[in-house]
Coordinates of C-alpha atoms in Angstrom, one line a residue:
Chain E
M1 CA -23.8 -3.8 -26.7
S2 CA -25.8 -4.1 -23.7
T3 CA -29.6 -3.0 -23.4
T4 CA -30.8 -1.4 -20.3
L5 CA -33.9 -3.0 -19.0
C6 CA -34.1 -1.3 -15.7
T7 CA -34.5 2.5 -15.3
S8 CA -31.7 4.0 -13.4
E9 CA -33.7 5.2 -10.3
E10 CA -35.3 1.8 -9.9
L11 CA -34.7 -0.3 -6.6
L12 CA -34.5 -3.5 -8.2
C13 CA -36.5 -6.3 -6.4
G14 CA -36.3 -3.9 -3.4
A15 CA -32.7 -4.7 -2.9
I16 CA -30.2 -2.8 -5.3
R17 CA -30.4 0.8 -6.7
R18 CA -29.0 0.6 -10.3
S19 CA -27.9 4.1 -10.1
D20 CA -25.9 3.9 -7.0
L21 CA -24.3 0.5 -8.2
L22 CA -23.3 2.2 -11.5
E23 CA -21.9 5.3 -9.6
R24 CA -19.8 2.8 -7.7
V25 CA -17.8 1.9 -10.9
C26 CA -18.0 5.6 -12.4
G27 CA -20.8 4.9 -14.9
D28 CA -19.1 1.9 -16.7
E29 CA -21.7 -0.4 -17.5
E30 CA -19.5 -3.1 -18.6
V31 CA -17.6 -3.2 -15.3
M32 CA -21.1 -3.1 -13.5
L33 CA -22.2 -6.2 -15.1
E34 CA -18.8 -7.9 -14.3
L35 CA -19.7 -7.0 -10.7
V36 CA -23.0 -8.3 -10.9
E37 CA -21.7 -11.6 -12.3
L38 CA -19.1 -11.8 -9.3
G39 CA -22.0 -10.8 -7.0
L40 CA -24.1 -13.9 -8.2
T41 CA -21.2 -16.2 -7.3
E42 CA -20.0 -14.5 -4.1
C43 CA -23.2 -13.8 -2.4
P44 CA -24.4 -17.6 -1.9
R45 CA -21.1 -18.5 -0.8
L46 CA -20.6 -15.8 1.7
L47 CA -24.5 -16.3 3.1
Q48 CA -23.4 -20.0 3.5
A49 CA -20.2 -18.9 5.5
L50 CA -22.6 -16.6 7.7
R51 CA -24.9 -19.6 8.3
A52 CA -22.0 -21.9 9.2
A53 CA -20.4 -19.1 11.6
V54 CA -24.0 -18.7 13.4
A55 CA -24.4 -22.4 13.7
A56 CA -20.8 -22.7 15.4
G57 CA -21.8 -20.0 17.8
D58 CA -18.4 -18.2 17.9
A59 CA -18.5 -14.6 17.9
H60 CA -15.3 -13.8 16.3
T61 CA -16.2 -16.2 13.2
I62 CA -19.6 -14.5 13.0
E63 CA -18.0 -11.1 13.2
R64 CA -15.5 -12.1 10.2
A65 CA -18.4 -13.5 8.1
A66 CA -20.6 -10.7 8.6
H67 CA -17.9 -8.4 7.7
A68 CA -17.2 -10.1 4.5
L69 CA -21.0 -10.2 3.5
K70 CA -21.1 -6.4 4.4
G71 CA -18.3 -5.6 2.0
V72 CA -20.0 -7.2 -0.9
A73 CA -23.3 -6.0 -0.3
G74 CA -21.8 -2.5 -0.1
N75 CA -19.9 -2.8 -3.2
L76 CA -23.1 -4.0 -4.8
A77 CA -25.1 -0.9 -3.5
A78 CA -27.5 -3.5 -1.6
D79 CA -28.3 -1.1 1.3
E80 CA -30.7 -3.1 3.3
A81 CA -28.3 -6.2 3.3
F82 CA -25.4 -3.9 4.4
E83 CA -27.1 -2.5 7.2
L84 CA -28.2 -5.7 8.5
A85 CA -24.6 -7.3 8.1
L86 CA -23.2 -4.3 9.9
E87 CA -25.5 -4.8 12.8
M88 CA -24.9 -8.3 13.0
E89 CA -21.1 -7.6 13.0
Q90 CA -21.1 -4.9 15.6
A91 CA -23.4 -7.4 17.7
A92 CA -20.7 -10.1 17.2
R93 CA -17.8 -7.7 17.8
A94 CA -19.6 -7.0 21.3
E95 CA -19.8 -10.8 21.7
D96 CA -23.4 -11.0 21.9
T97 CA -23.7 -14.0 19.8
L98 CA -27.5 -14.3 20.5
L99 CA -28.2 -10.9 19.4
A100 CA -25.9 -11.3 16.2
A101 CA -27.6 -14.7 15.4
S102 CA -30.9 -12.9 15.5
F103 CA -30.3 -11.1 12.5
L104 CA -29.6 -14.0 10.2
P105 CA -33.4 -14.7 9.0
R106 CA -33.5 -10.9 8.0
I107 CA -30.1 -11.3 6.2
E108 CA -31.2 -14.4 4.5
A109 CA -34.3 -12.7 3.2
A110 CA -32.4 -9.6 2.0
M111 CA -30.0 -11.7 0.2
Q112 CA -32.5 -13.5 -1.6
R113 CA -33.9 -10.2 -3.0
V114 CA -30.3 -9.1 -3.7
D115 CA -29.9 -12.6 -5.7
A116 CA -33.1 -11.6 -7.6
A117 CA -31.9 -8.3 -8.5
L118 CA -28.6 -9.5 -9.5
S119 CA -30.2 -12.0 -11.9
L120 CA -32.3 -9.2 -13.3
L121 CA -29.3 -7.0 -13.9
C122 CA -27.6 -10.0 -15.6
T123 CA -30.3 -10.1 -18.4
E124 CA -29.0 -6.9 -19.5
K125 CA -25.9 -8.4 -20.7
G126 CA -28.0 -9.9 -23.4
Chain Y
M1 CA 3.5 11.7 -21.6
N2 CA 4.6 8.1 -21.0
A3 CA 2.5 6.8 -18.2
K4 CA 4.6 5.5 -15.2
R5 CA 4.7 1.7 -14.5
V6 CA 3.7 0.7 -11.1
R7 CA 3.5 -2.9 -9.9
L8 CA 0.8 -2.9 -7.2
L9 CA 0.0 -5.8 -4.7
H10 CA -3.6 -5.7 -3.7
I11 CA -4.3 -7.8 -0.7
E12 CA -7.9 -8.2 -0.3
D13 CA -10.3 -11.4 -0.1
D14 CA -13.3 -9.9 -1.8
P15 CA -13.1 -10.3 -5.4
I16 CA -15.7 -7.5 -6.3
Q17 CA -13.6 -4.9 -4.1
R18 CA -10.5 -5.9 -6.3
R19 CA -12.6 -5.5 -9.4
V20 CA -13.7 -2.1 -8.3
V21 CA -10.1 -0.9 -7.3
A22 CA -8.7 -2.3 -10.5
H23 CA -11.2 -0.2 -12.5
Y24 CA -10.5 2.9 -10.5
L25 CA -6.7 2.5 -11.0
Q26 CA -6.7 1.6 -14.8
S27 CA -8.4 5.0 -15.5
N28 CA -5.8 6.9 -14.0
P29 CA -3.7 8.3 -17.2
D30 CA -0.7 9.1 -15.4
Y31 CA 0.2 5.6 -14.2
Q32 CA 0.0 2.1 -15.6
F33 CA -0.9 0.0 -12.7
E34 CA 0.3 -3.8 -12.9
I35 CA -2.1 -5.3 -10.3
T36 CA -1.7 -8.7 -8.4
G37 CA -4.1 -10.0 -6.3
A38 CA -3.8 -11.9 -3.0
A39 CA -6.6 -13.2 -0.9
D40 CA -4.9 -14.1 2.2
E41 CA -2.0 -13.1 4.3
E42 CA 0.3 -16.2 3.4
T43 CA -0.1 -15.6 -0.4
A44 CA 0.4 -11.9 -0.1
L45 CA 3.8 -12.5 1.7
A46 CA 4.9 -15.3 -0.7
E47 CA 3.9 -12.6 -3.7
F48 CA 5.5 -9.7 -2.1
E49 CA 8.8 -11.7 -1.4
R50 CA 8.7 -13.0 -4.8
S51 CA 7.8 -9.7 -6.8
R52 CA 8.8 -6.8 -4.5
A53 CA 5.9 -4.7 -5.7
D54 CA 6.3 -0.7 -5.9
C55 CA 3.1 -0.3 -3.6
V56 CA 0.7 -2.5 -1.5
L57 CA -2.9 -2.0 -0.8
L58 CA -3.9 -4.0 2.1
D59 CA -7.3 -4.8 3.3
Y60 CA -7.1 -4.8 7.3
H61 CA -10.0 -7.6 7.5
L62 CA -8.8 -10.8 5.8
S63 CA -10.7 -14.0 6.0
A64 CA -7.5 -16.1 6.2
G65 CA -4.9 -14.1 8.1
D66 CA -4.7 -10.5 9.6
G67 CA -4.1 -7.3 8.0
M68 CA -2.1 -6.0 11.0
S69 CA 0.2 -9.0 11.0
C70 CA 0.4 -8.7 7.3
L71 CA 1.6 -5.3 7.5
R72 CA 4.1 -6.3 10.2
R73 CA 5.5 -8.9 8.0
I74 CA 5.8 -6.6 4.9
R75 CA 7.5 -4.0 6.7
G76 CA 9.7 -6.5 8.0
C77 CA 10.7 -7.4 4.3
D78 CA 10.8 -3.7 3.2
A79 CA 10.7 -0.8 5.5
R80 CA 9.9 1.8 2.9
V81 CA 7.6 0.5 0.1
P82 CA 4.3 2.5 0.0
V83 CA 1.6 0.6 2.0
I84 CA -2.0 2.0 2.0
A85 CA -4.3 0.3 4.4
I86 CA -8.2 -0.1 3.6
S87 CA -10.6 -1.1 6.1
G88 CA -14.5 -1.4 6.4
V89 CA -14.4 -1.0 10.0
A90 CA -13.1 2.6 10.1
T91 CA -12.4 3.2 13.9
P92 CA -9.7 5.7 15.1
E93 CA -8.1 2.9 17.1
I94 CA -7.5 0.8 14.0
A95 CA -6.4 3.8 11.9
A96 CA -3.9 4.7 14.5
N97 CA -2.4 1.1 15.0
L98 CA -2.1 0.8 11.1
L99 CA -0.4 4.2 10.9
R100 CA 1.9 3.2 14.0
E101 CA 2.9 -0.2 12.3
G102 CA 4.0 1.8 9.0
A103 CA 1.0 2.1 6.9
D104 CA 1.5 5.2 4.6
D105 CA -2.1 5.9 4.6
Y106 CA -5.4 4.6 5.7
L107 CA -8.7 4.7 3.7
D108 CA -12.3 3.9 4.7
K109 CA -13.6 1.3 2.4
Q110 CA -17.3 2.4 2.3
G111 CA -16.3 6.1 1.3
L112 CA -13.6 4.9 -1.2
R113 CA -13.9 6.6 -4.4
R114 CA -11.6 6.7 -7.3
E115 CA -10.2 10.3 -6.5
T116 CA -9.3 9.4 -2.9
L117 CA -7.6 6.1 -3.6
T118 CA -5.5 7.4 -6.7
S119 CA -4.4 10.5 -4.6
S120 CA -3.4 8.4 -1.7
I121 CA -1.2 6.1 -3.8
V122 CA 0.0 8.8 -5.9
T123 CA 1.1 10.8 -2.9
A124 CA 2.6 7.9 -1.0
L125 CA 4.6 6.9 -4.4
A126 CA 5.9 10.5 -4.7
R127 CA 7.0 10.5 -1.0
H128 CA 8.8 7.1 -1.7
R129 CA 10.5 8.5 -4.6
A130 CA 11.6 11.6 -2.7
W131 CA 13.2 9.2 0.0
Q132 CA 15.0 7.1 -2.6
R133 CA 16.5 10.4 -4.2
S134 CA 17.6 11.7 -0.9
S135 CA 19.1 8.5 0.3
Q136 CA 21.1 7.6 -3.0
R137 CA 24.1 9.8 -3.1
P138 CA 25.7 10.3 -6.4
P139 CA 28.6 7.6 -6.2
A140 CA 30.9 9.4 -8.8
R141 CA 31.1 12.7 -6.7
L142 CA 31.6 10.7 -3.5
R143 CA 34.3 8.6 -4.9
M144 CA 36.1 11.8 -6.0
L145 CA 35.7 13.4 -2.6
V146 CA 37.1 10.5 -0.9
K147 CA 39.8 10.1 -3.1
R148 CA 40.9 13.6 -2.3
M149 CA 40.6 12.8 1.3
S150 CA 42.6 9.9 1.0
H151 CA 45.5 12.1 -0.6
L152 CA 45.4 14.4 2.3
V153 CA 45.2 11.8 5.1
R154 CA 48.4 10.1 3.2
A155 CA 50.4 13.1 4.4
L156 CA 49.3 12.9 7.8
D157 CA 51.5 12.0 11.1
P158 CA 50.3 8.4 12.0
A159 CA 49.2 9.8 15.4
L160 CA 46.3 11.6 13.8
V161 CA 44.3 8.6 13.2
G162 CA 41.1 10.3 14.3
L163 CA 41.1 12.0 10.8
A164 CA 41.5 8.5 9.2
A165 CA 38.6 7.3 11.5
S166 CA 36.5 10.1 9.9
L167 CA 37.5 9.0 6.6
A168 CA 36.1 5.7 7.4
E169 CA 32.9 7.2 8.9
V170 CA 32.3 9.3 5.7
A171 CA 32.9 6.4 3.6
A172 CA 30.6 4.4 5.5
L173 CA 27.8 7.0 5.5
S174 CA 28.3 7.4 1.8
R175 CA 27.6 3.7 1.3
L176 CA 31.0 2.6 -0.1
D177 CA 31.5 -1.2 0.4
D178 CA 34.0 -2.5 3.0
Q179 CA 36.8 -3.2 0.8
E180 CA 36.8 0.3 -0.9
I181 CA 37.1 1.6 2.7
A182 CA 39.9 -0.8 3.6
D183 CA 41.7 0.3 0.3
L184 CA 41.5 3.9 1.0
L185 CA 42.5 3.7 4.6
K186 CA 45.4 1.8 3.4
E187 CA 46.6 4.4 1.0
A188 CA 46.2 6.7 3.9
G189 CA 49.4 5.3 5.6
G190 CA 51.9 8.2 5.0
D191 CA 53.9 9.7 7.5
T192 CA 54.4 13.2 6.7
L193 CA 52.8 16.1 8.8
M194 CA 49.8 17.4 7.1
P195 CA 49.9 21.3 6.7
S196 CA 47.2 23.0 8.7
I197 CA 45.4 24.4 5.7
Q198 CA 45.1 20.8 4.3
V199 CA 43.4 19.8 7.7
R200 CA 40.9 22.5 7.6
L201 CA 40.3 21.5 4.0
L202 CA 39.7 18.1 5.0
C203 CA 37.2 19.1 7.9
G204 CA 35.3 21.1 5.4
M205 CA 35.1 18.1 3.2
V206 CA 33.9 16.1 5.6
R207 CA 31.3 18.6 6.9
E208 CA 30.0 18.9 3.3
L209 CA 29.7 15.2 2.9
L210 CA 27.7 14.8 6.1
R211 CA 25.4 17.6 5.2
P212 CA 22.0 16.6 4.3
G213 CA 21.1 16.9 0.9
T214 CA 24.5 17.0 -0.6
K215 CA 24.0 17.0 -4.4
D216 CA 26.4 16.0 -7.2
R217 CA 27.7 19.6 -7.9
P218 CA 31.3 20.2 -8.9
F219 CA 33.5 20.2 -5.8
N220 CA 35.8 23.1 -5.6
G221 CA 38.1 21.9 -2.7
D222 CA 41.2 23.6 -3.8
N223 CA 39.5 27.3 -3.2

């Protein structure tokens, strides 16, 4: 049985609100922790893909990478990362690669907080 | 009540989204979803051709491949399987394009909730079952009707080949195979003039057969 270490309304590490994440899976804590584990694997991979896309400077590749990151952030109730990825995706779709690339440092910082929040949630698994 | 078994192909490259969707669907008591995941267009097509899923859930944005192209290729294999498209980019243009290419429904990924998803899938499955029922005319009744017609046509003057052609048309519409049609027409080679009452009867039978929604009720052709 899992032990809840965080209060439901707490914004964990300034990145993920536990109550929103739990609501995504209709209150099922076990499934929520499965998502957390998946997030710990997926987030670094998607962030790396985003860095590579920005380095390549191709608007379409940036758009796809930002879209993928946005999807994961949305499912993890990571609102700040979601909003930043959305703005990056929209800039890339408008083929403004410079503007799109300018979001990368803020996304990296936001994803660092997401990673910390996921790690904290993972400790609930005990 | 037994849960209905539904084989669902979920085309989605985000494993977290796949897990969320699986969780939503597994909690439905009326359906037992057997979900196969595919992360890219080519894997999805290979899986669809192999398993012929009962329903497809398709993400518009795939990291390898393209949701629209995937939809077209699935429709090329199966024009009727329910396909629900999901996208995180919910523009009216994308929605319109997906529906025009044959998606049964379009859902916004950000607002996706268990109720919305299951309602969309259940509606699409119900529509598909209704189509299947209406398109599968009961063979027993059709064979009986066509056999009666063949007896009538056997009594025709050979000049009345139009009626024989009607028989072929009816047989074709009723999905009899080519050999059955050929056998029935062969049987119809009589040279006796058909009484007018029989011609009218035959015409009535043709009309009845071609009427949409003909069901397997007892035929009272002798009245």
